[in-house]
Amino acid sequence: AQTVTQSQPEMSVQEAETVTLSCTYDTSESDYYLFWYKQPPSRQMILVIRQEAYKQQNATENRFSVNFQKAAKSFSLKISDSQLGDAAMYFCAYSPTGNQFYFGTGTSLTVIP
Amino acid sequence: DTGVSQNPRHKITKRGQNVTFRCDPISEHNRLYWYRQTLGQGPEFLTYFQNEAQLEKSRLLSDRFSAERPKGSFSTLEIQRTEQGDSAMYLCASSFQPGLAASAGELFFGEGSRLTVL
């Protein structure tokens, strides 16, 4: 079975601080894709960052970066200099072939002013 | 706005009635996905289309559910004889998948259609 686990239902961070959201996944594939999506309240889900498993270098998008540990099947998201607009549900997602996408249960991030 | 559009945004129906949701993807996207999301859960895959062909359906998709994408553009998701367990947010997403090589394009989501079955 291919599953994605997000063990932190809720997280909070002070504005301007750094927070790390955890994600682990289960797969027997060697090549696959990993994503973090953000779902603001009552808004559509948007892509935050994406990682191809064959790339050893961790993906970075401005204040967002990942720590991809392939052997451990771990894919955490680090948000630096947190802003109020970062408050949202964050979903980790896995795709083995680019056809199906499997999502975790999400982490609700609160940013404290 | 050229994003993914879903209609209706909210639907309240009585158990046993049929409902239909429509999704208009981003025009140049060849892939279209339907997901279901319940409170406190992540999106669960239902089905996806490559152009007009329905390539995969989840085991979650009972025979009461049917999806179409007749001309490879918009898609409809129909639920027949609705049950209270069908209450959820139904999300549509689209992407562009070039060629046959495996790759995972970014999914662009709509705002969803919320179904409440009384």
XYZ file of C-alpha atoms in Angstrom, chain B residues 55-96:
42
model
C -7.840 6.077 -17.350
C -8.286 5.071 -13.748
C -11.012 4.789 -11.156
C -10.581 4.291 -7.436
C -12.265 1.423 -5.639
C -13.904 4.215 -3.620
C -15.942 5.029 -6.713
C -19.025 2.871 -6.351
C -21.389 2.205 -9.221
C -23.501 5.131 -8.023
C -20.725 7.458 -9.149
C -20.049 8.231 -12.771
C -17.705 10.736 -14.333
C -17.439 11.906 -17.898
C -15.282 14.218 -19.927
C -17.007 14.005 -23.288
C -14.874 16.291 -25.412
C -11.748 16.368 -23.340
C -12.664 19.730 -21.909
C -15.113 20.055 -18.997
C -16.040 17.093 -16.826
C -19.088 16.072 -14.856
C -19.313 13.911 -11.762
C -22.746 12.443 -11.100
C -23.778 10.750 -7.894
C -26.969 8.727 -8.093
C -29.165 7.800 -5.130
C -27.112 9.907 -2.752
C -26.388 8.640 0.743
C -25.421 10.606 3.841
C -21.928 9.155 3.577
C -21.511 10.975 0.277
C -21.431 14.308 2.121
C -18.010 15.766 1.358
C -16.107 18.329 -0.640
C -15.590 17.182 -4.211
C -12.418 18.634 -5.657
C -11.450 18.878 -9.280
C -7.878 19.396 -10.410
C -6.219 19.647 -13.777
C -2.683 19.382 -15.070
C -0.693 19.148 -18.243
